[in-house]
CSV table of C-alpha atoms in Angstrom, one decimal:
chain,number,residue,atom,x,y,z
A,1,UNK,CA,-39.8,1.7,-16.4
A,2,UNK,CA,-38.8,5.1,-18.2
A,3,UNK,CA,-34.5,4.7,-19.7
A,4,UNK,CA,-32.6,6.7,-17.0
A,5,UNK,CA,-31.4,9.5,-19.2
A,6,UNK,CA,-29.3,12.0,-17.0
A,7,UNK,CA,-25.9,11.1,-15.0
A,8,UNK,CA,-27.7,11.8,-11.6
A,9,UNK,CA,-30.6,9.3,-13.0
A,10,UNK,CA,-28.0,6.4,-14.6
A,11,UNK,CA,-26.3,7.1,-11.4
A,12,UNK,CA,-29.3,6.1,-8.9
A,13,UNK,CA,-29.9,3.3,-11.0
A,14,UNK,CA,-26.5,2.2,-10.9
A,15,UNK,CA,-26.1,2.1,-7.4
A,16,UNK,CA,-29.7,0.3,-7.2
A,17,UNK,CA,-28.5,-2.5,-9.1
A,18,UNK,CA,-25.0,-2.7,-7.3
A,19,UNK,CA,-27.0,-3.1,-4.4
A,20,UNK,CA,-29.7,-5.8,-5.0
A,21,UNK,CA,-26.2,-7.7,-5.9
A,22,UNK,CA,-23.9,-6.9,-2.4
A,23,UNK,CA,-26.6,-5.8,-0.4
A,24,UNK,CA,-24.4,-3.0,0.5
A,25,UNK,CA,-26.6,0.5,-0.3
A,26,UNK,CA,-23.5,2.2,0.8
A,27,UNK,CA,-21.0,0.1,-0.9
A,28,UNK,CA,-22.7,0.0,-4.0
A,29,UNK,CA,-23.6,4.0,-4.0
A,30,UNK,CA,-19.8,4.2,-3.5
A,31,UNK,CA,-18.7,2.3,-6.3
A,32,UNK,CA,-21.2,4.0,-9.2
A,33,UNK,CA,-20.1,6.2,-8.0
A,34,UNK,CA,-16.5,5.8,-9.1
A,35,UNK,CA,-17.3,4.0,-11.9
A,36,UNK,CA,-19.1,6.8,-12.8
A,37,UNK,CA,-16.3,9.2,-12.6
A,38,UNK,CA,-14.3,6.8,-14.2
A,39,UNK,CA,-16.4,6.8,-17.2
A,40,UNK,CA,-16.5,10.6,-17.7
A,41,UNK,CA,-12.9,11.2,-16.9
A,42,UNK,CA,-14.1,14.2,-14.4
A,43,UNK,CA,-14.0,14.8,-10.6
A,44,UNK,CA,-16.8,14.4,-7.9
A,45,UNK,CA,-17.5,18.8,-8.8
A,46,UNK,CA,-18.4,18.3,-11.9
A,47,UNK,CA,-20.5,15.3,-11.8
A,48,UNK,CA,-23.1,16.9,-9.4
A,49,UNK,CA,-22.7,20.1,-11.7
A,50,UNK,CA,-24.0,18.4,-14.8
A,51,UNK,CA,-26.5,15.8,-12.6
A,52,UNK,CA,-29.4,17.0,-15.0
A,53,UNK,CA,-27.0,16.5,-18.2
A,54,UNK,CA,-28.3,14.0,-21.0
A,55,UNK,CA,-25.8,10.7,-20.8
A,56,UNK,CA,-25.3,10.0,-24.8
A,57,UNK,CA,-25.7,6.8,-26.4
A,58,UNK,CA,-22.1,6.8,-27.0
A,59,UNK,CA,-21.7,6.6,-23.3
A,60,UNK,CA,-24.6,3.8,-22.5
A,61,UNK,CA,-23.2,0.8,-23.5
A,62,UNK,CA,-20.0,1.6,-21.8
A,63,UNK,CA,-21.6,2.6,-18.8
A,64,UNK,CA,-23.6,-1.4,-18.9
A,65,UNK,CA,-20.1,-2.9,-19.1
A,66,UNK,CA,-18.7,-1.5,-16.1
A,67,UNK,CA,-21.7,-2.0,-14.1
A,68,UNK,CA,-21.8,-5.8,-15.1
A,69,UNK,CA,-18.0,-6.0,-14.4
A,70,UNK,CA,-18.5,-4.8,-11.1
A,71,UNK,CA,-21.9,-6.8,-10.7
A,72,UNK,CA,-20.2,-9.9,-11.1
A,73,UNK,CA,-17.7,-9.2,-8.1
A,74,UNK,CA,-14.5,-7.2,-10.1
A,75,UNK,CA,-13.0,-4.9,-7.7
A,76,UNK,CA,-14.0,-1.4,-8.7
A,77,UNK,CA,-10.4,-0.6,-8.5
A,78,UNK,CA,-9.0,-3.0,-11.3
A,79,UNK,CA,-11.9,-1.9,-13.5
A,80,UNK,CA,-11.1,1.7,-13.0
A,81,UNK,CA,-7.1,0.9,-12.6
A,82,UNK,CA,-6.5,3.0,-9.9
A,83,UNK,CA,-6.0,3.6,-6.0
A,84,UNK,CA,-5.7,6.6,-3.6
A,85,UNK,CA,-2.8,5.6,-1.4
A,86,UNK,CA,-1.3,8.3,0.7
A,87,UNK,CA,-3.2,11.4,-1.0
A,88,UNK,CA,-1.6,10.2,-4.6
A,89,UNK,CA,-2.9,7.8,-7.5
A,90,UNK,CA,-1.4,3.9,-8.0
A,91,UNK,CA,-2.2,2.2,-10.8
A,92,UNK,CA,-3.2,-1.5,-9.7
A,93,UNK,CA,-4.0,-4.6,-11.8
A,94,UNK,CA,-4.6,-8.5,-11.1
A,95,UNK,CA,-1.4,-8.6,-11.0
A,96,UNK,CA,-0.8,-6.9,-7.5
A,97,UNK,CA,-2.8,-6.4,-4.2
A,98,UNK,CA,-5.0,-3.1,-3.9
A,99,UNK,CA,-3.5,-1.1,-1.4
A,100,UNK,CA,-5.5,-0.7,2.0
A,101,UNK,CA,-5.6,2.3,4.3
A,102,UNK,CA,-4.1,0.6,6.7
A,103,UNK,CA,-1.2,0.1,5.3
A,104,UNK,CA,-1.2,4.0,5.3
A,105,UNK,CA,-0.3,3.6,8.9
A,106,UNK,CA,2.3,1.5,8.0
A,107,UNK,CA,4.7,4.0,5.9
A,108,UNK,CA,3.6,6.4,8.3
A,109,UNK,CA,4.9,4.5,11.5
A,110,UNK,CA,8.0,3.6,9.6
A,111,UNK,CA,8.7,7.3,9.0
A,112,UNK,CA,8.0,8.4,12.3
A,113,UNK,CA,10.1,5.2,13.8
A,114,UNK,CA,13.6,6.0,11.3
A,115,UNK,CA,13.6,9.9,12.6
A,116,UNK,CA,13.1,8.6,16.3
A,117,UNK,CA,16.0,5.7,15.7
A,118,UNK,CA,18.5,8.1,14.2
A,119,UNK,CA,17.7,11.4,16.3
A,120,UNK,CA,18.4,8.8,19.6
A,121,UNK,CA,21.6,7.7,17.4
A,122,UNK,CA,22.9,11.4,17.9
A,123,UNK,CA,22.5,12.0,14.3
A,124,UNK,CA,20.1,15.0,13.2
A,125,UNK,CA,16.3,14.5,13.0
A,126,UNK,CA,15.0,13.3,9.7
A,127,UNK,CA,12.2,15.7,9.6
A,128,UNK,CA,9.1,16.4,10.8
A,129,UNK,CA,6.8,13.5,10.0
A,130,UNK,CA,4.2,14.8,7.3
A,131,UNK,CA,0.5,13.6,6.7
A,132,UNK,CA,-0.9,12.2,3.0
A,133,UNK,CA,0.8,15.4,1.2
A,134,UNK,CA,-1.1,14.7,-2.0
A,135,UNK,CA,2.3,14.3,-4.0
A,136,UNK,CA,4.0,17.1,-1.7
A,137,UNK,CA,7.4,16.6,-0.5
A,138,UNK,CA,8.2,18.1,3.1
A,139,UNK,CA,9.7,21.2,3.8
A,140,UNK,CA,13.2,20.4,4.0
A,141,UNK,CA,15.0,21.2,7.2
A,142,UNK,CA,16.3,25.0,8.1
A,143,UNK,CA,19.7,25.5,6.5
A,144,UNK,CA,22.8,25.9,9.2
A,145,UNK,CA,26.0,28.5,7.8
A,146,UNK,CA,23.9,29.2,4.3
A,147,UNK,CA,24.4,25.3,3.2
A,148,UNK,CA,22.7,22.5,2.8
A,149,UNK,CA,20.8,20.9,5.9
A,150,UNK,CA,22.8,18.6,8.3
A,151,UNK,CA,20.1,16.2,8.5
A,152,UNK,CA,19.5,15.6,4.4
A,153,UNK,CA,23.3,14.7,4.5
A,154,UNK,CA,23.6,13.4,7.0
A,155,UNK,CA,20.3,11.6,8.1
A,156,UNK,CA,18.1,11.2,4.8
A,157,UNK,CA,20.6,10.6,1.9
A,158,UNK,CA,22.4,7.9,4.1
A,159,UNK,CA,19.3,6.1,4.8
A,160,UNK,CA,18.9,2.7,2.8
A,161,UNK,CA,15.4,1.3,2.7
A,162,UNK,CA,14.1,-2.1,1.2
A,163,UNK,CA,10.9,-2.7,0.7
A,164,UNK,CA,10.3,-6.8,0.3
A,165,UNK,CA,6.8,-8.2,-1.5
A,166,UNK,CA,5.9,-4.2,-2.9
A,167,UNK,CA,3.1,-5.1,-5.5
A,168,UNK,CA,2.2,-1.9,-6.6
A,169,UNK,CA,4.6,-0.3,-5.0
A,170,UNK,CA,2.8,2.0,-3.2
A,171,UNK,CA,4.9,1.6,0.6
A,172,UNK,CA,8.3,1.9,-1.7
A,173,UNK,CA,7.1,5.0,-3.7
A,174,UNK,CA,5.4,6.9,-0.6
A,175,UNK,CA,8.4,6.3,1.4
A,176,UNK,CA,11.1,8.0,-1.2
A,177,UNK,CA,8.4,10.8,-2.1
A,178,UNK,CA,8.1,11.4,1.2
A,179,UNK,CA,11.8,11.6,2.1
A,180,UNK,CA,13.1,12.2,-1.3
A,181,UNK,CA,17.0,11.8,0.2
A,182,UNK,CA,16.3,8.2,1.1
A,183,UNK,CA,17.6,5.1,-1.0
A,184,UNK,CA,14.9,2.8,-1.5
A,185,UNK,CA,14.4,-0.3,-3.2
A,186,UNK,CA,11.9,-2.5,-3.8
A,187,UNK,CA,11.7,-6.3,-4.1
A,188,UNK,CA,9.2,-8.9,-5.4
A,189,UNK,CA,8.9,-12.4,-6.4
A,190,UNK,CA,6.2,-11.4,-8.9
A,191,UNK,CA,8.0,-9.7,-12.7
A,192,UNK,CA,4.0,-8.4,-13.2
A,193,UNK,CA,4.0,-7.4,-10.3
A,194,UNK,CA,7.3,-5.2,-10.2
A,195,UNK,CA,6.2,-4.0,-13.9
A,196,UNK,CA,2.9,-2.5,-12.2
A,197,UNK,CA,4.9,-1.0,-9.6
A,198,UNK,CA,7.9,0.6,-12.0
A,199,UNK,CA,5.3,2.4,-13.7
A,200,UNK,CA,3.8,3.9,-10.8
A,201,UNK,CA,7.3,4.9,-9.8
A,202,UNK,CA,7.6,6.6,-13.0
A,203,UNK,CA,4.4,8.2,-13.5
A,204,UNK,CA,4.9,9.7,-9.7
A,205,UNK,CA,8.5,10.9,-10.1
A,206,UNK,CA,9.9,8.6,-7.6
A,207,UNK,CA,13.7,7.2,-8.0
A,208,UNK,CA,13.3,3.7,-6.9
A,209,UNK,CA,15.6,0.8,-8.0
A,210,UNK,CA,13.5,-2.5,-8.2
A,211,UNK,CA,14.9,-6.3,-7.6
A,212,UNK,CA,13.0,-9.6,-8.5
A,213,UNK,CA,13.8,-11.9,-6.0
A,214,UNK,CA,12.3,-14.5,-3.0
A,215,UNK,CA,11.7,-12.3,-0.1
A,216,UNK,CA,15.8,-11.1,1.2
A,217,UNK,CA,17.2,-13.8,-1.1
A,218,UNK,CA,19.2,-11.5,-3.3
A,219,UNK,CA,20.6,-9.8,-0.4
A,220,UNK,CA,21.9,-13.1,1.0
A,221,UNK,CA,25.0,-14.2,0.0
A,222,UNK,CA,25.3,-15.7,-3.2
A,223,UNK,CA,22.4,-13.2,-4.3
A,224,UNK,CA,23.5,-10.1,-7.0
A,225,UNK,CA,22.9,-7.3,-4.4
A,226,UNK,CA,24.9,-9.5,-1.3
A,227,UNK,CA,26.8,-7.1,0.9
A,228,UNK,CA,24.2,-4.5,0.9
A,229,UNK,CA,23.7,-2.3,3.8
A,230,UNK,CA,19.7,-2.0,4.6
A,231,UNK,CA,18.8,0.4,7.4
A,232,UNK,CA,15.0,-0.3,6.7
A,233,UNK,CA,13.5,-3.3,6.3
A,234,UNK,CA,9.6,-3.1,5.7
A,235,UNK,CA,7.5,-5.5,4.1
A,236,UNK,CA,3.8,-6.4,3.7
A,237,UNK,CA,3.8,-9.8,2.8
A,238,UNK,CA,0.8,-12.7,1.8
A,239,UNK,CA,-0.5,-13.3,5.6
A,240,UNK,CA,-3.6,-15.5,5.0
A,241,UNK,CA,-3.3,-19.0,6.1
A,242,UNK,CA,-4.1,-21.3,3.2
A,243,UNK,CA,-7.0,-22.5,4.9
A,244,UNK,CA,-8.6,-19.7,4.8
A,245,UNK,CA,-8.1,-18.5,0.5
A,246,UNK,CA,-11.6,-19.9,0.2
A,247,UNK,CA,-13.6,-18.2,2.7
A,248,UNK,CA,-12.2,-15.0,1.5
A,249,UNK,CA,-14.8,-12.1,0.0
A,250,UNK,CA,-15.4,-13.5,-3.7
A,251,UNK,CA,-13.7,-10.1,-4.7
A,252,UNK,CA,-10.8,-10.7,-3.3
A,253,UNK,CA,-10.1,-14.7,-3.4
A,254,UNK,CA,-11.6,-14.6,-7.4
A,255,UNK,CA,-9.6,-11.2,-8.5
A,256,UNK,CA,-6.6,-10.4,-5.9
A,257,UNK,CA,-3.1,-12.3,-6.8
A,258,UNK,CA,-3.0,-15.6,-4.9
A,259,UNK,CA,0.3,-15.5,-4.7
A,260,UNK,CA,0.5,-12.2,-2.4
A,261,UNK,CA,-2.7,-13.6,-0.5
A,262,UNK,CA,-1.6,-17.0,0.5
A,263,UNK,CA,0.9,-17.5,3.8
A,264,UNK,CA,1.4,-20.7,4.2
A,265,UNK,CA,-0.8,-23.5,6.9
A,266,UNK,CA,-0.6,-20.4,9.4
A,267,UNK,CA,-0.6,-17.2,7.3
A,268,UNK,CA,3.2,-16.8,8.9
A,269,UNK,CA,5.5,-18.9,6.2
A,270,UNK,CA,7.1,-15.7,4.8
A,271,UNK,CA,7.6,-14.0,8.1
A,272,UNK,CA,9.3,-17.0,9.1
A,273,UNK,CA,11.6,-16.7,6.5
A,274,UNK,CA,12.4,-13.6,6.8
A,275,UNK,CA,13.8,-13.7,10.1
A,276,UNK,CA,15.7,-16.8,9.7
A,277,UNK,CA,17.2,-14.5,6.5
A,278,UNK,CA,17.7,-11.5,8.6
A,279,UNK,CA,21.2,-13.3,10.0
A,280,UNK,CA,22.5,-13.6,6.8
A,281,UNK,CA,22.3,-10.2,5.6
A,282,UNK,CA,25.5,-7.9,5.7
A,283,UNK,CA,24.4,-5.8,8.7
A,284,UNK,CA,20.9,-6.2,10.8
A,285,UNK,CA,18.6,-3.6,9.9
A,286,UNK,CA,18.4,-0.5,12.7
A,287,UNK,CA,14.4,-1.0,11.8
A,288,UNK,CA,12.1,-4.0,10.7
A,289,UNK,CA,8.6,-3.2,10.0
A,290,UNK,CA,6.2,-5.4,9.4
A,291,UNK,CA,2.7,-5.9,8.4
A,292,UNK,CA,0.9,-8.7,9.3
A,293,UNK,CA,-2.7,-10.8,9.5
A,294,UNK,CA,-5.3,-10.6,12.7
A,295,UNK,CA,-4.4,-12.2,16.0
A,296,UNK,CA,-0.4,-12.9,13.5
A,297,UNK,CA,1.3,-9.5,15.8
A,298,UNK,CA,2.3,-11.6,18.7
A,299,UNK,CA,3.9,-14.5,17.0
A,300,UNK,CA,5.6,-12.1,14.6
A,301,UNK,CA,7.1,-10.6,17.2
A,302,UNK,CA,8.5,-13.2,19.2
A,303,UNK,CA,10.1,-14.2,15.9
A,304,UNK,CA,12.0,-11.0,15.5
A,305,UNK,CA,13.0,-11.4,19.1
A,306,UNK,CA,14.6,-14.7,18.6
A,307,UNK,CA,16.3,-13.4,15.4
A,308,UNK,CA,18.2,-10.8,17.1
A,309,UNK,CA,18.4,-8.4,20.5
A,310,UNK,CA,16.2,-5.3,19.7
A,311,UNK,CA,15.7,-2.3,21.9
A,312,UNK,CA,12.1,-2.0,21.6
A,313,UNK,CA,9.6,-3.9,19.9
A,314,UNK,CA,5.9,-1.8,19.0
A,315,UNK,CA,3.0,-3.0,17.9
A,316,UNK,CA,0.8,-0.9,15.8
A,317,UNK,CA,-2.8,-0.4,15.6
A,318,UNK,CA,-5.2,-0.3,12.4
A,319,UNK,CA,-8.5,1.9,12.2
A,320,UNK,CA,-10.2,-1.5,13.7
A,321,UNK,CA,-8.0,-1.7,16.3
A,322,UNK,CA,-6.5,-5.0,15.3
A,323,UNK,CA,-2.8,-5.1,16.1
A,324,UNK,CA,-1.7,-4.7,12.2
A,325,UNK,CA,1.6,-3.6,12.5
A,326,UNK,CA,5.1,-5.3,14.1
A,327,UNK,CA,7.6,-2.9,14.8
A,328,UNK,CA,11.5,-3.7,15.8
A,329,UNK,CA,13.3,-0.7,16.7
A,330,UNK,CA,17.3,-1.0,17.5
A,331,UNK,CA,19.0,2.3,18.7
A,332,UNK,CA,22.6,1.9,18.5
């Protein structure tokens, strides 16, 4: 068979190769694809511009590596070191979980949930709740007398938000760049793992403090940030029963961090703990949101309803219309 000697050529055969491995045509297109663009340093426009372009021999061997990295079942994103989360890049290693889309819906129903909580409060709205901006913050609000806006005072920059289990940080960092006036932090057990995300804070220009800790432990008393006031508490913690670790994809049970995969007998240990933590904190959160495991929504809930008297409790929908996302909502 005649070398492939364009990119549209090394391309096709790429993806042909992916494919005889996953048996995915789609999968594996996608992927060459990105590893592709990886390997150029250039954007989807001008690959198909320079489809007829000779691929150098610099380039080849290169180009062999990724393919066998991804071949042997290495997620395309820790061999490209990147993610789309919200319209804006995260750099992601073994060290933390690759963000999903789903957990899109996560920072958005938190955002949309804090402006409902504190416009019902009597305090001003928080804003208008914005799609994936692409690294655009909203519109702030209209100004009243020629000052600043009511609601940044008075609604965003009061606002304290922790984020517990944040990997990459990508739910921490979405949240302040979306509502720059908010105080967020971030927690996680993991010191790798709160490295990856510190530098995706930085390279996104997002003020973020970050805490290693045990899920709320150091906002329990006896913990270096007791007494804290948190106002939003979300987290998307390890939900997959033990049991099931080896009947993940090989991608994910091989590369992902086992130690933001695995839950406990049931998948629900650290939800548990949470809400048998929640008492102890200084103040219970106005909002808990949660993400959680398939058929885990229900029994999540009823936990946060034995914790504490909520005024409504939501559950949340992914793209596969699994309930994905626990919502506790308290008013006054």
């Amino acid at each position: 068979m005649e070398q492939a000697r364009t990119y549209g050529e090394i391309w096709r055969a790429g993806a042909r190769r992916l494919a005889e491995v996953s048996g995915d045509e789609n999968e594996a297109e996608a992927s060459a694809e990105l590893l592709l663009l990886h390997l150029l340093g250039i954007g989807k426009a001008e690959l198909l511009r320079d489809l007829r372009e000779p691929v150098p021999e610099a380039l080849r061997e290169r180009w062999a590596s990724l393919l066998a990295r991804r071949a042997a079942g290495e997620p395309v994103q820790y061999i490209t070191g990147e993610q789309y989360f919200y319209g804006r890049r995260f750099a992601v290693a073994p060290a933390v979980l690759i963000p999903r889309p789903e957990t899109e819906l996560l920072a958005e129903a938190v955002l949309a949930a804090a402006a409902e909580i504190f416009e019902r409060r009597g305090g001003r709205p928080l804003g208008a709740v914005s799609g994936r901006a692409g690294g655009q913050s909203p519109e702030p609000a209209a100004q009243e007398d020629g000052g600043e806006s009511a609601a940044a005072i008075r609604g965003e920059t009061a606002l304290r938000v922790l984020d517990v289990g944040t990997g990459s940080g990508a739910l921490a960092v979405t949240l302040k760049l979306e509502r720059p006036g908010w105080d967020v932090t971030a927690s996680d057990l993991s010191p790798a793992a709160l490295a990856v995300a510190a530098g995706n804070a930085t390279a996104l220009d997002a003020q973020v403090r970050f805490v290693q800790g045990d899920l709320l432990a150091p906002f329990l008393p006896g913990g270096g940030h007791a007494g804290e006031r948190i106002d939003v508490l979300v987290s998307n913690p390890p939900y997959i029963p033990s049991g099931d670790l080896p009947d993940l994809q090989p991608e994910v049970r091989e590369h992902e961090p086992h130690l933001a995969l695995d839950g406990g007998p049931d998948g629900l240990a650290p939800y548990r703990r949470m809400a048998a933590q929640l008492g102890q904190l200084a103040a219970m959160p106005n909002l808990v949101a949660w993400e959680v495991g398939i058929h885990q929504a229900e029994q999540a809930a009823d936990l946060l309803r034995q914790t504490s008297r909520w005024d409504e409790i939501r559950l949340i929908r992914d793209y596969a219309g699994i309930d994905r996302h626990v919502l506790a909502l308290r008013f006054s």
